[in-house]
Short mmCIF file of N, CA and C in Angstrom, two decimals:
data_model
loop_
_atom_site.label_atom_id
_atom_site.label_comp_id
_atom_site.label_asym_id
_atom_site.label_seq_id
_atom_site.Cartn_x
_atom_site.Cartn_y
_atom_site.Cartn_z
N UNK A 29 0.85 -1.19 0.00
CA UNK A 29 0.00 0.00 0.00
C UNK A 29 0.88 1.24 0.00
N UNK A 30 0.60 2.08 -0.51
CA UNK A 30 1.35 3.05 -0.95
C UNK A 30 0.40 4.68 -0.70
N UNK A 31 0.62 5.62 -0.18
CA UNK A 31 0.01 6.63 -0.15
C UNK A 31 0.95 8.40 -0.56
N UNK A 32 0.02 8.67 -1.28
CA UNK A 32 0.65 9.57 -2.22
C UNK A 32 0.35 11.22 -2.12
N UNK A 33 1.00 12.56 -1.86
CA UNK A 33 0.57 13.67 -0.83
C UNK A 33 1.44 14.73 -1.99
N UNK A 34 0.34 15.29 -3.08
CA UNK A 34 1.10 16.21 -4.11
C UNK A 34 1.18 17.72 -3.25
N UNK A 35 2.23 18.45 -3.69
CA UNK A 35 2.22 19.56 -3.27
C UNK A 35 2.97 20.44 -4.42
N UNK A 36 3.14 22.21 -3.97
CA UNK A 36 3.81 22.69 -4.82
C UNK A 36 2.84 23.26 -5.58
N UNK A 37 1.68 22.95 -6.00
CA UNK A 37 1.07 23.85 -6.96
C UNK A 37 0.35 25.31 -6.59
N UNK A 38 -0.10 26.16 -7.85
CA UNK A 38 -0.30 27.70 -7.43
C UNK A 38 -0.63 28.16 -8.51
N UNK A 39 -0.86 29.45 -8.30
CA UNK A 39 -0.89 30.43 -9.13
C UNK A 39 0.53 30.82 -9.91
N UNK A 40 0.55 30.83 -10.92
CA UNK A 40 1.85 31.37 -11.40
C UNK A 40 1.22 32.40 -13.13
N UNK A 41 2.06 33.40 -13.63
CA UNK A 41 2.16 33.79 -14.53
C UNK A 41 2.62 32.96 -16.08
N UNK A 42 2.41 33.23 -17.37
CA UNK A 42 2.60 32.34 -18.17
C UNK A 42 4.19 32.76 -18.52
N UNK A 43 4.61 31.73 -18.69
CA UNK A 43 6.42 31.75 -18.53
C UNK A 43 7.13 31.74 -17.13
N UNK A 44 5.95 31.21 -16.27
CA UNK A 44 6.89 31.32 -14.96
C UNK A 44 7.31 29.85 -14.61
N UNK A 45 7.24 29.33 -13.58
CA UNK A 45 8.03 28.21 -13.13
C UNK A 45 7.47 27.24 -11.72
N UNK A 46 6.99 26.00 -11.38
CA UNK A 46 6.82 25.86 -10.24
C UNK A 46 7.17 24.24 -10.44
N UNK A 47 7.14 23.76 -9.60
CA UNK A 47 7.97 22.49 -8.75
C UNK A 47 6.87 21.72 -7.93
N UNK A 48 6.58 20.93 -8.34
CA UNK A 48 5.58 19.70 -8.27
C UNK A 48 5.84 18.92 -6.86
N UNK A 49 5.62 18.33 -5.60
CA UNK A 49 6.64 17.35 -4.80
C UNK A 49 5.09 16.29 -4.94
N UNK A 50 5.88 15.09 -5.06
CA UNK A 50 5.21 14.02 -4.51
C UNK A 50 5.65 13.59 -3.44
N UNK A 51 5.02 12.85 -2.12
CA UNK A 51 5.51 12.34 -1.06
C UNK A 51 5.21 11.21 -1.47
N UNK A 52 6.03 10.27 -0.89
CA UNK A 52 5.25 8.46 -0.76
C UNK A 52 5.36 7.91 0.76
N UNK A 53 3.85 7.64 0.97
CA UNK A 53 4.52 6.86 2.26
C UNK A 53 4.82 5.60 2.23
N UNK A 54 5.39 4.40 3.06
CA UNK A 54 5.53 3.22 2.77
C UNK A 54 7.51 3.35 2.25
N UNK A 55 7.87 1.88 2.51
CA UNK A 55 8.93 1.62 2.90
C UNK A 55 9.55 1.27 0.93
N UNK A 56 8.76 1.02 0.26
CA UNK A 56 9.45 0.40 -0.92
C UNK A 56 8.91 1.26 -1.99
N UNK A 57 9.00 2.64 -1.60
CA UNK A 57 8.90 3.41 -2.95
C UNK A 57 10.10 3.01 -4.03
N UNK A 58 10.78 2.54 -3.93
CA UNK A 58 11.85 2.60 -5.24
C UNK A 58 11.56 0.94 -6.00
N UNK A 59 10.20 0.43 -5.43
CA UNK A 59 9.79 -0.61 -6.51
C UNK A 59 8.61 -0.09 -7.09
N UNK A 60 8.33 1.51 -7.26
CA UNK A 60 7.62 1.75 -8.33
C UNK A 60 7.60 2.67 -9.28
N UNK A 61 7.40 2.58 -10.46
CA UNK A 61 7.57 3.60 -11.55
C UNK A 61 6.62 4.89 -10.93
N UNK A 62 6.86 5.96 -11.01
CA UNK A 62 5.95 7.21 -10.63
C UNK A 62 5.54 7.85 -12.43
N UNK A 63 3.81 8.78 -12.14
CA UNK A 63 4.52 9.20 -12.92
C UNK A 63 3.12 10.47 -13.02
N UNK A 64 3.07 11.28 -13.62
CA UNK A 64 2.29 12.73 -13.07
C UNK A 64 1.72 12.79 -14.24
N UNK A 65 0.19 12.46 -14.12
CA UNK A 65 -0.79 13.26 -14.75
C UNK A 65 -1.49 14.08 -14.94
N UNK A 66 -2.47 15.08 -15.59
CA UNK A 66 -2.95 16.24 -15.16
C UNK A 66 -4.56 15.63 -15.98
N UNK A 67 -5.31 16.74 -15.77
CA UNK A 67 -6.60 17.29 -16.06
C UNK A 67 -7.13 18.58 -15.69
N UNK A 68 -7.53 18.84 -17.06
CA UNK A 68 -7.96 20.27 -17.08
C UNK A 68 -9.87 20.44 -17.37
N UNK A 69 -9.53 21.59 -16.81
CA UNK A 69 -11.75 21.68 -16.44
C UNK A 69 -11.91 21.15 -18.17
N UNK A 70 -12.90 20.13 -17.86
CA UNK A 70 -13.83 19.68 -19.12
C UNK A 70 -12.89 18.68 -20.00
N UNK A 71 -11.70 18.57 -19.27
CA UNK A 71 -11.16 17.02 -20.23
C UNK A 71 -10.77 16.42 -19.26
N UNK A 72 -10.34 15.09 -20.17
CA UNK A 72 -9.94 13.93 -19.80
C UNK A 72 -8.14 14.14 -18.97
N UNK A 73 -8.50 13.09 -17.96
CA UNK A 73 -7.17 12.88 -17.66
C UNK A 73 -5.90 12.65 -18.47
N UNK A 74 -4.70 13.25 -18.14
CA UNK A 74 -4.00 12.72 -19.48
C UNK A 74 -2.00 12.55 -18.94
N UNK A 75 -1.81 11.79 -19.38
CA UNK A 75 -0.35 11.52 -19.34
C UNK A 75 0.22 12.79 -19.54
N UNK A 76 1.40 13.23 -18.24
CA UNK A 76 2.65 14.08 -18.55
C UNK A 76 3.53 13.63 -18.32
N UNK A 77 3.96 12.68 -17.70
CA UNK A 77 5.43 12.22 -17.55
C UNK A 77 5.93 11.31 -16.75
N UNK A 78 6.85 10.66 -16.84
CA UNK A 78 7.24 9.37 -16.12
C UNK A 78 8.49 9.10 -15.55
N UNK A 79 8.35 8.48 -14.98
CA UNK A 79 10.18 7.92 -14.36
C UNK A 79 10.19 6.54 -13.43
N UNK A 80 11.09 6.01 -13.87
CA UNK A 80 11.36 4.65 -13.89
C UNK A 80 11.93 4.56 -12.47
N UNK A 81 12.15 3.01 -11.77
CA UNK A 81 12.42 2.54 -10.50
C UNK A 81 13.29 3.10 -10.07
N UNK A 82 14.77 3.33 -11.00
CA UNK A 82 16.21 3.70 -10.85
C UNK A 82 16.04 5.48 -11.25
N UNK A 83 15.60 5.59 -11.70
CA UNK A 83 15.28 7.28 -12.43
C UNK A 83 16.36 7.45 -13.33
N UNK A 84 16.56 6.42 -13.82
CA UNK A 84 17.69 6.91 -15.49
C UNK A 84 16.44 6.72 -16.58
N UNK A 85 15.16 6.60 -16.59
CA UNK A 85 14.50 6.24 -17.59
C UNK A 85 13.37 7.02 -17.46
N UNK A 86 12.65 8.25 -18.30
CA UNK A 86 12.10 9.29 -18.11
C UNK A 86 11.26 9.74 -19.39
N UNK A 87 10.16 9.90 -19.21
CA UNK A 87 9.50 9.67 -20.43
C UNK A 87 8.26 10.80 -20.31
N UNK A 88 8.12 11.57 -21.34
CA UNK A 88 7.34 12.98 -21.38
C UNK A 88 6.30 12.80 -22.60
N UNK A 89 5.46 13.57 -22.40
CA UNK A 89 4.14 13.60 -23.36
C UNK A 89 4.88 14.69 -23.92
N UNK A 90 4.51 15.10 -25.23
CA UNK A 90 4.79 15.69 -26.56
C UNK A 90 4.67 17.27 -25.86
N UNK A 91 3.41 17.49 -25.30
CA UNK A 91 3.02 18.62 -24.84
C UNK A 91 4.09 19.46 -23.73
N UNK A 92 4.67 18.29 -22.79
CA UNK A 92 6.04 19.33 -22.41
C UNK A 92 6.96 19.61 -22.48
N UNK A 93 7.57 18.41 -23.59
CA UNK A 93 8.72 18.13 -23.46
C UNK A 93 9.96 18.85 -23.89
N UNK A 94 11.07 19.23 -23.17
CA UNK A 94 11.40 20.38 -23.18
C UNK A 94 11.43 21.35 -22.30
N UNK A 95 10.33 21.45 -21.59
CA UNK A 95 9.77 22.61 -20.45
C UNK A 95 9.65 21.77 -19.03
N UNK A 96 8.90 20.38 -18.76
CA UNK A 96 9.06 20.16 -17.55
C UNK A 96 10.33 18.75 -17.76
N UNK A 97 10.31 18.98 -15.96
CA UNK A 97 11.33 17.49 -15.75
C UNK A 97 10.99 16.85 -14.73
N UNK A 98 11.30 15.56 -14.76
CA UNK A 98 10.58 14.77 -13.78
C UNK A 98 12.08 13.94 -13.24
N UNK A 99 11.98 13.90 -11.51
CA UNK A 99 13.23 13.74 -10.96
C UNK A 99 12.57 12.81 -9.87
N UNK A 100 13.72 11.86 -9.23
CA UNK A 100 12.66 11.38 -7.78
C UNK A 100 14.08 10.98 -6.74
N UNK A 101 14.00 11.01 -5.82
CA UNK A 101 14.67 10.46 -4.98
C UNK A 101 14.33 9.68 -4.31
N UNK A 102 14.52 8.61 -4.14
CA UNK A 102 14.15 7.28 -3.48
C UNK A 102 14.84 7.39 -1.90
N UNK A 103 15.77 7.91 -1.67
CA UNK A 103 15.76 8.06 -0.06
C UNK A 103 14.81 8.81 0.77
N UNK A 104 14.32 9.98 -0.80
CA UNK A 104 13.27 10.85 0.34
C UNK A 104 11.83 10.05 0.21
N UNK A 105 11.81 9.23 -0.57
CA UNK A 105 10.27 8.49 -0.98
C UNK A 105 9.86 9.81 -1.96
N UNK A 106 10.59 10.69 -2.82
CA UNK A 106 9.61 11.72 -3.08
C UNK A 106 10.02 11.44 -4.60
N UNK A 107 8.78 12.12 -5.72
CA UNK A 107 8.68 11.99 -7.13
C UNK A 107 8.87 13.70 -7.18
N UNK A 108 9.90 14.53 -7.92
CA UNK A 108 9.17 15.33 -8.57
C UNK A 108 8.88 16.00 -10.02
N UNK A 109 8.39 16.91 -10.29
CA UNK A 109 8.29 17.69 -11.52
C UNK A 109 8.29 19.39 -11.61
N UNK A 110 9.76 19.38 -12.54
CA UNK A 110 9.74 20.53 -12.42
C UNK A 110 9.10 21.42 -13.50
N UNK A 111 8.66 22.64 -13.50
CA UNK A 111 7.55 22.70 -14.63
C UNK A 111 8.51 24.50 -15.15
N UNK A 112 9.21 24.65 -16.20
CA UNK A 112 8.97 25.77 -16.68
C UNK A 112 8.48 26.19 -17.96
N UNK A 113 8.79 27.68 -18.44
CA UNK A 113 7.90 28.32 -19.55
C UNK A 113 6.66 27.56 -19.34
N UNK A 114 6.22 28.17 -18.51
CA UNK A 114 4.78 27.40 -18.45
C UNK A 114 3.21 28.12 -19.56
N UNK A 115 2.80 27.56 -19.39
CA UNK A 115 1.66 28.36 -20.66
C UNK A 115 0.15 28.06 -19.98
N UNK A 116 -0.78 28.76 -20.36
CA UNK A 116 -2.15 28.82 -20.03
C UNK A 116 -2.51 27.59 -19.91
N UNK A 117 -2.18 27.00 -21.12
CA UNK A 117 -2.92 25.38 -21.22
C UNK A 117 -2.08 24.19 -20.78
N UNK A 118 -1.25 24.64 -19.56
CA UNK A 118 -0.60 23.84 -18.90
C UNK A 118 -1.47 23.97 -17.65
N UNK A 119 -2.52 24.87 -16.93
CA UNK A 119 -3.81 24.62 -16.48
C UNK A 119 -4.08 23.58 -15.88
N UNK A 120 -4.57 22.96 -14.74
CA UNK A 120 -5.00 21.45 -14.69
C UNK A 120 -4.52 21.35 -12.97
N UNK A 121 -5.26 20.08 -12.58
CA UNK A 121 -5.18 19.55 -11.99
C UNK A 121 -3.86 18.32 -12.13
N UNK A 122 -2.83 18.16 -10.97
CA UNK A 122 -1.65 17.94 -11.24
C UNK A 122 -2.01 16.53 -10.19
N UNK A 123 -1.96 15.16 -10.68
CA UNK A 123 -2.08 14.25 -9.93
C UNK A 123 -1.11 12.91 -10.18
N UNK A 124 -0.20 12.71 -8.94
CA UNK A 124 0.81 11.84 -8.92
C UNK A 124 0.04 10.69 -8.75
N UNK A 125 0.97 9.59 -9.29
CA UNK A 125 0.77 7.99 -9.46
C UNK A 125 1.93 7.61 -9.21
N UNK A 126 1.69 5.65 -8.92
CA UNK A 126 2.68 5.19 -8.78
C UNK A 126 2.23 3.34 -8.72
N UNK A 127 3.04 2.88 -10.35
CA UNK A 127 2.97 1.55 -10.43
C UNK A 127 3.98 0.48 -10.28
N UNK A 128 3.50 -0.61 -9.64
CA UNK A 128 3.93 -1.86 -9.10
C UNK A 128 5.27 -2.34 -10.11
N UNK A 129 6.18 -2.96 -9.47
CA UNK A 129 6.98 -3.30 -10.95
C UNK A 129 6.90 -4.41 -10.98
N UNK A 130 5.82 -5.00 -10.82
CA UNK A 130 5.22 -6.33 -10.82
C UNK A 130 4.45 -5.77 -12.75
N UNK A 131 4.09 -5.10 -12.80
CA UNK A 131 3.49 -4.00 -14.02
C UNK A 131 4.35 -4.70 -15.21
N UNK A 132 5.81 -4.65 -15.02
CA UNK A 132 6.53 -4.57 -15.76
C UNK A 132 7.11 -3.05 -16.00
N UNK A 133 7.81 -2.73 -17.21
CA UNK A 133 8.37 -1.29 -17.92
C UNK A 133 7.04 -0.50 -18.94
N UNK A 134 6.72 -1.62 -19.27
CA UNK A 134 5.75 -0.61 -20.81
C UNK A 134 4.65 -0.08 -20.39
N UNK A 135 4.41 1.38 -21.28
CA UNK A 135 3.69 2.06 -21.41
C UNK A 135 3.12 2.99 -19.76
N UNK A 136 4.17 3.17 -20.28
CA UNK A 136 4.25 4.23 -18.52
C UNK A 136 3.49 4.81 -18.97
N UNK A 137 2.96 5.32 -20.20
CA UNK A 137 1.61 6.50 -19.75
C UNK A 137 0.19 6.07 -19.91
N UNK A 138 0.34 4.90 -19.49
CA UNK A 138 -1.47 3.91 -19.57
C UNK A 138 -1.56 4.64 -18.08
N UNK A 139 -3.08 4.91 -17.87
CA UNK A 139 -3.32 5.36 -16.90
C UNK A 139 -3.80 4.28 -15.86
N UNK A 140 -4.26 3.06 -16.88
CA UNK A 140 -4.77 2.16 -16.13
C UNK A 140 -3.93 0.89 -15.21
N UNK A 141 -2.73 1.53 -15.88
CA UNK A 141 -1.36 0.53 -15.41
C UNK A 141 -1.00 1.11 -13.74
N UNK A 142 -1.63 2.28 -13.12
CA UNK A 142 -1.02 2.56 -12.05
C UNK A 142 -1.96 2.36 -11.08
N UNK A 143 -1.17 2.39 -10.18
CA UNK A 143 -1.83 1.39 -8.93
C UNK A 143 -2.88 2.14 -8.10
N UNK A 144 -1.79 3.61 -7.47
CA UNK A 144 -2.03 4.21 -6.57
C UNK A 144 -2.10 5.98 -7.06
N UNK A 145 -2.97 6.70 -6.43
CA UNK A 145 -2.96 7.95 -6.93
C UNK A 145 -3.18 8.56 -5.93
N UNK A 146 -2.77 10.40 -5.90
CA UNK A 146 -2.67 11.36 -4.50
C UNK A 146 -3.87 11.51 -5.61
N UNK A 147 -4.18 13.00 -4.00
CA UNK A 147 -5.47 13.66 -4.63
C UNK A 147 -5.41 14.73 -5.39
N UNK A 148 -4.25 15.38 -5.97
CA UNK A 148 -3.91 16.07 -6.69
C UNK A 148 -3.45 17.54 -6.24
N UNK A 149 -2.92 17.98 -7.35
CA UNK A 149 -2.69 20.18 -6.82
C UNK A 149 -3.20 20.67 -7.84
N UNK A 150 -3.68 21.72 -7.40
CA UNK A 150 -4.12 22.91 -8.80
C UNK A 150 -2.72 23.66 -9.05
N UNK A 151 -2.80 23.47 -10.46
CA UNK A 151 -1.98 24.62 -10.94
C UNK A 151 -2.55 25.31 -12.03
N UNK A 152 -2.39 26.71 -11.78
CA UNK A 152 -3.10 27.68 -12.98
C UNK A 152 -1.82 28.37 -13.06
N UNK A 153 -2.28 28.76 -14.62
CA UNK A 153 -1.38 29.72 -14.96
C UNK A 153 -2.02 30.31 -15.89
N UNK A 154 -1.75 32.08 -15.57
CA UNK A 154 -2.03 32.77 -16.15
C UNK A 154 -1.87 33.29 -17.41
N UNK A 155 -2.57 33.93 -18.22
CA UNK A 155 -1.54 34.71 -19.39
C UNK A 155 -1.45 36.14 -19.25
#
């Protein structure tokens, strides 16, 4: 069991910058892939980014790539994402996951592949 505590999100301006933290509680965060999805008012949930058990393996949706980064430290139990040049339609509800590596590697951005989810952060950004 795994429990998951997003923080970091806000108000920010478009081109500004903010820093995502995931917490994990539980003793064996580093047997699971993390990986941060969003949703914005009136759509669907959607893949932003991933990172693997070891964090050499890191994988971004089209939409940020370039602008955010996704980092984790396994001593702190924590996932994060760092978000710049940010833009209006980066908007959304910011919600961490985290799957079993019982899962296997593929398709870190199936939503249905992850186990466990926080309850999310708002992040807006302005233009």
């Amino acid at each position: 069991q795994v429990q998951l505590v997003e923080s970091g999100g806000g108000l920010v301006q478009a081109g500004g910058s903010l820093r995502l933290s995931c917490a994990a509680s539980g003793r064996s965060f580093s047997y699971y892939t993390m990986g941060w999805f969003r949703q914005a008012p009136g759509k669907e949930r959607e893949f932003v980014s991933a990172i693997n058990r070891s964090g050499a393996g890191t994988y971004y949706a089209d939409s940020v790539k370039g602008r955010f980064t996704i980092s984790r430290d396994n001593g702190e139990n924590t996932v994060y994402l760092q978000m710049n040049s940010l833009k209006p339609e980066d908007t959304a509800v910011y919600y961490c996951a985290a799957r079993s590596y019982s899962r296997g590697t593929n398709y870190p951005d199936m939503q249905t592949t992850y186990d466990y989810w926080g309850q999310g952060t708002q992040v807006t950004v302005s233009s």
